[in-house]
């Protein structure tokens, strides 16, 4: 087994998506951390799972207790046959399978102070208050970072102590901002004005540095300067009166500054708590829960048990204890007036153990462990409380009985303690459609299995058309290395079946969309109780949203982006739908910026992606269509702007001028293409617009966002030049079905014989400065049409190459990185390494297991409300989180907007008229009967009726035609 540690290389194939969240430096720091997780009930195993997937050096799981029935409601690695065995020992083999780089061991002895010195981070769950305080004080003294996490039914608690001198290297995880400068004044606080292409995005207190400033060169490479924002395009810096006069240009870049923060020990913090302010709680002060959790500890210490589920007597006693705790508090810890109903509800559900609550608190806690290990992101300061009381029945006077919620010696005892047996029966008979079995899908399935969804007469249908890849294993925890290349849906279904053999689950391999509406038809959707999306693209989400609106089914929608996550619940007739509001479209890069005037690495990477698509996918595709499709020319000539010329030129090159017959021809093509792109085209551009060119207004042409380029000279001793030729030649060979080679010495030998035509810039060559000029380009279509050979002259087949970013042997990313960085060198843009290039060019979505776990926990809380049939809008919660900050926000879903059709009808997107067209006598309803139906039943007069593009009826139709139509069925 590979091990993490000082000398361990980061496995980018496994951690690629997480690396885009944490970065290499933080990952290396985390690989040197040994973590202890004490308590292997549902919360502890959730934290351990996420930390192991994250890739620390080692995890020790600790528990001195044996598995019991109530553990099975959320401890997904304990089976019924494990009852009576030590929880840590049972969990260890399953946890060890999650990540071969992490050493996972079980410990069942006492937690002594000497034992704790082996760890950099200690996590306590399911621990007594005495133990928390004893070990917490020791950890604080020895600079061992401490996380205390606890869940009690519908309540959660988290505490962090990372020492008195915790260094946070990056507080938010966002990419450093940069902007181009148009002016800097000489003043006691110099004012920097940025180009008005986009707002600079800085905040007061940020630190920045400068490059490429002309004139006021003292700023270039200066130490980070603190700024004060004056407006969306301006900010002030240090005293610039002694600097040289500003001439032009310059780039300002944000610098991430390390921040030192101090934590109190748990004993000190308990008396003088610092609460993280969120809008979690439905009460006036987090101190309410602070007192409540302490009261539960006191009750447990007194009775050696938790308050009995929904026991009135235990509720009264807990309230008394909470009042005693609160009266002994001082300062911010003391609550002026305890919420008695809240404290009693804490007592009623404290014995519960809910998988969704553990998933949420476990995800947040695991992220705090990573912060402690890496110094990446801002920790929780210091207490965080959470509740989900709205999951209980909506009536304030609804009280469950002790009998309804007493243990049954079944796997759902932890859930029955909170909701009783009625909800359990309802969950068992649910029929749910899960779309996607990726990271969110895996977490949803785990929670479905734990809460008993579809464990009776119900069914979970999960569909995913993808197979498992290595990069999935870092966060899609149901999969193992041996599962790579298997279907996600089938593998995930089999994995959760082991967690709960009672779940009825079926795996499909279908893409959802119009093509599969014969599979997911009326009968299928009518049989569902709800849909959960676990998708990674907006188009599929909107399609499923439309289907749910049409069939009036609840939809659970969620998504993640690194440490950010969101949850949206869609309830028929109550809320708006997912499609009711949309994010603004991504800002596109102007074509002329890509073609001639790049100023950022994002521009050169997009240019390289376009190069790849044009050379190795679109050109062979178009050439094959020209050879095989008689209507290809007709379609091409109808394309807008310069596209017809570009397409036909590419076809001509593919079939005539560039067509290779050997590997040497492919190398020659790559070499000549290099010359064209990185030397000849740049020389032509500089011929048209010399470095000293002025605009019509007298300003330098090469200024602002336009960077003046320079041509490159090819050299076989330049590694980047050779990377381009080797990758380009191999890809070119693949399109023609020719064998390639990675023998660089052989390529160098071939290059010695390649004749590169001498290039001289020409006058009269039009280079478009704006996209508008490009659209107005009128070109030599007729000449190209006459030059193209007859299709019947060709007998070979061309292969179009689909871009695949995650295969490091296919030359795709080799070509992209080389092509982009060479163009960046042309324009003096700082290059990007392979890791960053893959993120941008591959449009990779950063992902980490902690966010997924927390988001899905919130989704499943909404599911519990839906199954109970909650009717009030305020009962449901849409959520947004950013674990890096950390930030958590919750709001009521937006109500379905109402539109008045006519008094007294209010219309929402969920409403429609349903007309039974077939009469009791078996005859179809006529148009006249249809119009009369609306007039008589709904007091509405139809003035126009159409189907598709056909007009069936309108009030202005000729009388004869109208009479003919009215009596037709």
GROMACS .gro file of C-alpha atoms in nm, residues 776-940:
model
  165
  776UNK     CA    1  -1.852   4.148  -4.237
  777UNK     CA    2  -1.572   3.946  -4.401
  778UNK     CA    3  -1.663   3.866  -4.763
  779UNK     CA    4  -1.439   3.589  -4.900
  780UNK     CA    5  -1.330   3.363  -5.186
  781UNK     CA    6  -1.604   3.100  -5.169
  782UNK     CA    7  -1.625   3.030  -5.542
  783UNK     CA    8  -1.250   2.978  -5.572
  784UNK     CA    9  -1.252   2.724  -5.287
  785UNK     CA   10  -1.553   2.538  -5.427
  786UNK     CA   11  -1.375   2.496  -5.759
  787UNK     CA   12  -1.054   2.368  -5.596
  788UNK     CA   13  -1.216   2.093  -5.387
  789UNK     CA   14  -1.164   1.745  -5.537
  790UNK     CA   15  -1.451   1.512  -5.620
  791UNK     CA   16  -1.561   1.297  -5.323
  792UNK     CA   17  -1.539   0.971  -5.522
  793UNK     CA   18  -1.162   1.019  -5.557
  794UNK     CA   19  -1.111   0.925  -5.189
  795UNK     CA   20  -1.139   0.579  -5.035
  796UNK     CA   21  -0.995   0.628  -4.683
  797UNK     CA   22  -1.172   0.710  -4.357
  798UNK     CA   23  -1.077   0.997  -4.128
  799UNK     CA   24  -1.103   0.976  -3.750
  800UNK     CA   25  -1.240   1.272  -3.552
  801UNK     CA   26  -1.085   1.291  -3.205
  802UNK     CA   27  -1.300   1.374  -2.902
  803UNK     CA   28  -1.110   1.570  -2.639
  804UNK     CA   29  -1.044   1.368  -2.319
  805UNK     CA   30  -0.860   1.555  -2.046
  806UNK     CA   31  -0.804   1.274  -1.792
  807UNK     CA   32  -0.599   1.034  -2.007
  808UNK     CA   33  -0.235   1.137  -1.975
  809UNK     CA   34  -0.125   0.904  -2.256
  810UNK     CA   35  -0.347   1.029  -2.539
  811UNK     CA   36  -0.148   1.350  -2.621
  812UNK     CA   37  -0.459   1.567  -2.577
  813UNK     CA   38  -0.343   1.770  -2.276
  814UNK     CA   39   0.017   1.755  -2.405
  815UNK     CA   40  -0.098   1.946  -2.712
  816UNK     CA   41  -0.321   2.189  -2.521
  817UNK     CA   42  -0.050   2.280  -2.267
  818UNK     CA   43   0.219   2.326  -2.533
  819UNK     CA   44  -0.006   2.519  -2.773
  820UNK     CA   45  -0.131   2.750  -2.498
  821UNK     CA   46   0.207   2.820  -2.338
  822UNK     CA   47   0.373   2.886  -2.672
  823UNK     CA   48   0.106   3.144  -2.752
  824UNK     CA   49   0.146   3.286  -2.401
  825UNK     CA   50   0.518   3.323  -2.475
  826UNK     CA   51   0.429   3.511  -2.795
  827UNK     CA   52   0.238   3.767  -2.589
  828UNK     CA   53   0.454   3.765  -2.272
  829UNK     CA   54   0.171   3.612  -2.068
  830UNK     CA   55   0.284   3.401  -1.769
  831UNK     CA   56   0.243   3.031  -1.863
  832UNK     CA   57   0.024   2.778  -1.682
  833UNK     CA   58   0.135   2.435  -1.564
  834UNK     CA   59  -0.042   2.119  -1.673
  835UNK     CA   60  -0.258   2.114  -1.359
  836UNK     CA   61  -0.399   2.464  -1.410
  837UNK     CA   62  -0.427   2.412  -1.785
  838UNK     CA   63  -0.637   2.100  -1.735
  839UNK     CA   64  -0.870   2.289  -1.499
  840UNK     CA   65  -0.935   2.573  -1.745
  841UNK     CA   66  -0.923   2.391  -2.079
  842UNK     CA   67  -1.111   2.088  -1.947
  843UNK     CA   68  -1.372   2.303  -1.770
  844UNK     CA   69  -1.323   2.086  -1.463
  845UNK     CA   70  -1.555   2.144  -1.167
  846UNK     CA   71  -1.347   2.144  -0.845
  847UNK     CA   72  -1.489   1.900  -0.591
  848UNK     CA   73  -1.425   1.774  -0.239
  849UNK     CA   74  -1.603   1.505  -0.037
  850UNK     CA   75  -1.675   1.730   0.263
  851UNK     CA   76  -1.902   1.967   0.070
  852UNK     CA   77  -2.086   1.680  -0.095
  853UNK     CA   78  -2.152   1.514   0.239
  854UNK     CA   79  -2.284   1.833   0.399
  855UNK     CA   80  -2.504   1.927   0.102
  856UNK     CA   81  -2.662   1.582   0.078
  857UNK     CA   82  -2.737   1.587   0.451
  858UNK     CA   83  -2.948   1.898   0.392
  859UNK     CA   84  -3.114   1.742   0.086
  860UNK     CA   85  -3.227   1.441   0.289
  861UNK     CA   86  -3.373   1.662   0.563
  862UNK     CA   87  -3.593   1.813   0.291
  863UNK     CA   88  -3.681   1.463   0.175
  864UNK     CA   89  -3.808   1.377   0.523
  865UNK     CA   90  -4.035   1.683   0.512
  866UNK     CA   91  -4.168   1.589   0.169
  867UNK     CA   92  -4.248   1.232   0.277
  868UNK     CA   93  -4.437   1.366   0.580
  869UNK     CA   94  -4.638   1.590   0.349
  870UNK     CA   95  -4.542   1.930   0.490
  871UNK     CA   96  -4.768   2.197   0.341
  872UNK     CA   97  -4.622   2.523   0.472
  873UNK     CA   98  -4.370   2.710   0.263
  874UNK     CA   99  -4.177   2.812   0.576
  875UNK     CA  100  -4.121   2.446   0.665
  876UNK     CA  101  -3.889   2.397   0.368
  877UNK     CA  102  -3.539   2.538   0.339
  878UNK     CA  103  -3.324   2.620   0.040
  879UNK     CA  104  -2.962   2.636   0.148
  880UNK     CA  105  -2.629   2.775   0.038
  881UNK     CA  106  -2.295   2.713   0.204
  882UNK     CA  107  -1.929   2.791   0.159
  883UNK     CA  108  -1.722   2.575   0.391
  884UNK     CA  109  -1.410   2.781   0.318
  885UNK     CA  110  -1.536   3.102   0.480
  886UNK     CA  111  -1.731   2.933   0.651
  887UNK     CA  112  -2.078   3.060   0.557
  888UNK     CA  113  -2.421   2.899   0.579
  889UNK     CA  114  -2.739   3.062   0.456
  890UNK     CA  115  -3.095   2.930   0.455
  891UNK     CA  116  -3.415   3.075   0.316
  892UNK     CA  117  -3.768   2.975   0.243
  893UNK     CA  118  -3.815   2.863  -0.117
  894UNK     CA  119  -3.968   3.125  -0.341
  895UNK     CA  120  -4.342   3.067  -0.369
  896UNK     CA  121  -4.478   2.972  -0.707
  897UNK     CA  122  -4.562   3.309  -0.871
  898UNK     CA  123  -4.935   3.353  -0.930
  899UNK     CA  124  -5.081   3.504  -1.243
  900UNK     CA  125  -5.446   3.602  -1.257
  901UNK     CA  126  -5.614   3.445  -1.560
  902UNK     CA  127  -5.958   3.580  -1.478
  903UNK     CA  128  -6.144   3.619  -1.154
  904UNK     CA  129  -6.137   3.407  -0.951
  905UNK     CA  130  -5.858   3.200  -1.117
  906UNK     CA  131  -5.495   3.242  -1.000
  907UNK     CA  132  -5.257   3.054  -1.224
  908UNK     CA  133  -4.911   2.915  -1.138
  909UNK     CA  134  -4.665   2.708  -1.338
  910UNK     CA  135  -4.813   2.398  -1.169
  911UNK     CA  136  -5.168   2.465  -1.294
  912UNK     CA  137  -5.329   2.345  -1.614
  913UNK     CA  138  -5.669   2.263  -1.756
  914UNK     CA  139  -5.728   1.892  -1.785
  915UNK     CA  140  -6.002   1.803  -2.031
  916UNK     CA  141  -6.131   1.450  -2.088
  917UNK     CA  142  -6.160   1.442  -2.465
  918UNK     CA  143  -6.327   1.101  -2.482
  919UNK     CA  144  -6.703   1.118  -2.415
  920UNK     CA  145  -6.882   0.854  -2.202
  921UNK     CA  146  -7.031   0.719  -2.525
  922UNK     CA  147  -6.684   0.660  -2.665
  923UNK     CA  148  -6.689   0.950  -2.911
  924UNK     CA  149  -6.423   1.222  -2.932
  925UNK     CA  150  -6.517   1.571  -2.809
  926UNK     CA  151  -6.585   1.810  -3.096
  927UNK     CA  152  -6.428   2.152  -3.121
  928UNK     CA  153  -6.768   2.309  -3.042
  929UNK     CA  154  -6.799   2.093  -2.728
  930UNK     CA  155  -6.443   2.183  -2.632
  931UNK     CA  156  -6.519   2.558  -2.654
  932UNK     CA  157  -6.845   2.515  -2.467
  933UNK     CA  158  -6.668   2.322  -2.190
  934UNK     CA  159  -6.441   2.618  -2.108
  935UNK     CA  160  -6.730   2.862  -2.132
  936UNK     CA  161  -6.955   2.664  -1.900
  937UNK     CA  162  -6.702   2.515  -1.656
  938UNK     CA  163  -6.444   2.793  -1.627
  939UNK     CA  164  -6.631   3.100  -1.755
  940UNK     CA  165  -6.359   3.146  -2.017
   0.00000   0.00000   0.00000
